[in-house]
Short mmCIF file of C-alpha atoms in Angstrom, two decimals:
data_model
loop_
_atom_site.label_atom_id
_atom_site.label_comp_id
_atom_site.label_asym_id
_atom_site.label_seq_id
_atom_site.Cartn_x
_atom_site.Cartn_y
_atom_site.Cartn_z
CA MET A 2 -5.78 -11.48 6.47
CA PRO A 3 -2.43 -10.00 7.54
CA THR A 4 -0.45 -12.03 10.03
CA ILE A 5 2.10 -10.19 12.14
CA GLU A 6 4.80 -12.61 13.26
CA LYS A 7 8.51 -12.11 13.77
CA ALA A 8 9.34 -15.49 12.24
CA ALA A 9 7.09 -14.97 9.22
CA ASP A 10 8.92 -15.24 5.93
CA ARG A 11 7.22 -12.36 4.16
CA GLN A 12 7.69 -8.73 3.22
CA THR A 13 5.73 -6.08 5.09
CA VAL A 14 5.14 -2.73 3.41
CA ILE A 15 3.72 0.29 5.22
CA THR A 16 2.76 3.25 3.07
CA THR A 17 1.57 6.58 4.42
CA PHE A 18 -0.34 9.04 2.28
CA GLU A 19 -0.59 12.67 3.38
CA THR A 20 -3.78 14.24 2.03
CA SER A 21 -6.48 16.78 2.88
CA PRO A 22 -9.95 16.14 4.31
CA GLY A 23 -11.42 17.23 0.97
CA ASN A 24 -9.43 14.59 -0.94
CA CYS A 25 -9.45 11.76 1.59
CA ASP A 26 -12.56 9.94 0.37
CA ASP A 27 -11.49 10.21 -3.28
CA LEU A 28 -8.01 8.95 -2.44
CA LEU A 29 -9.48 6.09 -0.42
CA ASP A 30 -11.68 5.19 -3.41
CA LEU A 31 -8.63 5.10 -5.73
CA LEU A 32 -6.67 2.96 -3.29
CA THR A 33 -9.59 0.58 -2.73
CA ASP A 34 -10.06 0.17 -6.47
CA ALA A 35 -6.32 -0.42 -6.96
CA TYR A 36 -6.41 -3.24 -4.39
CA GLU A 37 -9.65 -4.79 -5.59
CA ALA A 38 -8.93 -4.63 -9.34
CA PHE A 39 -5.16 -5.01 -9.56
CA ILE A 40 -2.85 -5.23 -6.54
CA SER A 41 -4.61 -8.13 -4.78
CA LYS A 42 -4.33 -10.20 -7.97
CA GLN A 43 -0.55 -9.82 -8.30
CA PRO A 44 1.82 -12.73 -7.65
CA GLY A 45 3.01 -12.82 -4.06
CA PHE A 46 0.24 -10.63 -2.62
CA ILE A 47 -0.92 -11.90 0.78
CA ALA A 48 -3.11 -9.23 2.39
CA ALA A 49 -3.54 -5.51 3.02
CA GLY A 50 -5.45 -3.01 5.10
CA LEU A 51 -6.23 0.69 4.68
CA HIS A 52 -6.46 2.96 7.73
CA VAL A 53 -7.68 6.59 7.90
CA ASN A 54 -6.92 8.98 10.76
CA ASP A 55 -9.70 10.94 12.49
CA ALA A 56 -8.77 14.22 10.78
CA GLN A 57 -8.83 12.56 7.35
CA THR A 58 -5.37 13.94 6.60
CA ARG A 59 -3.50 10.62 6.48
CA ILE A 60 -4.14 7.20 5.08
CA ALA A 61 -1.90 4.36 6.17
CA ASN A 62 -1.67 1.17 4.17
CA TYR A 63 -0.29 -2.07 5.59
CA SER A 64 0.40 -4.82 3.08
CA GLN A 65 2.15 -8.17 3.09
CA TRP A 66 3.91 -9.92 0.24
CA GLU A 67 5.58 -13.29 -0.10
CA LYS A 68 8.82 -11.66 -1.24
CA ARG A 69 10.29 -8.20 -1.60
CA GLN A 70 10.60 -8.80 -5.35
CA ASP A 71 6.85 -9.44 -5.67
CA PHE A 72 6.05 -6.01 -4.24
CA GLN A 73 8.70 -4.34 -6.38
CA ALA A 74 7.41 -6.01 -9.56
CA MET A 75 3.87 -4.82 -8.84
CA LEU A 76 5.11 -1.28 -8.18
CA ARG A 77 7.08 -1.21 -11.46
CA SER A 78 4.19 -2.46 -13.61
CA ASP A 79 2.70 -0.10 -16.19
CA GLU A 80 -0.70 -0.46 -14.52
CA MET A 81 0.57 0.59 -11.09
CA ARG A 82 2.65 3.43 -12.50
CA ARG A 83 -0.50 4.80 -14.13
CA ARG A 84 -2.48 4.39 -10.92
CA ASN A 85 0.26 6.03 -8.84
CA ARG A 86 0.16 9.12 -11.06
CA GLU A 87 -3.57 9.44 -10.25
CA ILE A 88 -3.00 8.76 -6.56
CA ASN A 89 -0.22 11.36 -6.44
CA GLN A 90 -2.66 14.07 -7.58
CA LEU A 91 -4.77 13.58 -4.44
CA CYS A 92 -2.03 13.65 -1.83
CA ARG A 93 0.90 15.82 -0.79
CA THR A 94 3.21 12.84 -0.37
CA PHE A 95 3.16 9.09 -0.22
CA GLU A 96 5.97 6.74 0.60
CA PRO A 97 6.01 2.95 0.64
CA VAL A 98 8.60 1.56 3.07
CA MET A 99 9.53 -2.12 3.38
CA TYR A 100 9.86 -3.51 6.91
CA ASP A 101 10.78 -6.74 8.66
CA VAL A 102 8.82 -7.59 11.80
CA ALA A 103 11.18 -7.06 14.73
CA ALA A 104 8.87 -8.05 17.58
CA THR A 105 5.22 -8.74 18.36
CA PHE A 106 3.34 -8.39 21.64
#
């Protein structure tokens, strides 16, 4: 379960995927499989969530990692590179961005 706290010593990554309504379910299936079969088993993984907008044109992914390096190692793995090539075919763009929690309310 993600925990959003300013004092938390963890890396937050928010990735947005721009897709089409016709590809949204297939993209969501690929992302779900990536988390269930691979990403969630990587060192430093804490939690993640997938969010779909009403128009099914964007998927947002919120994930937390113990350290920045844990996320980067997962992203650089041969397995994730292969998966990202598949994911890229179903979306116009996707961009993972690392964040620090600045405030919570």
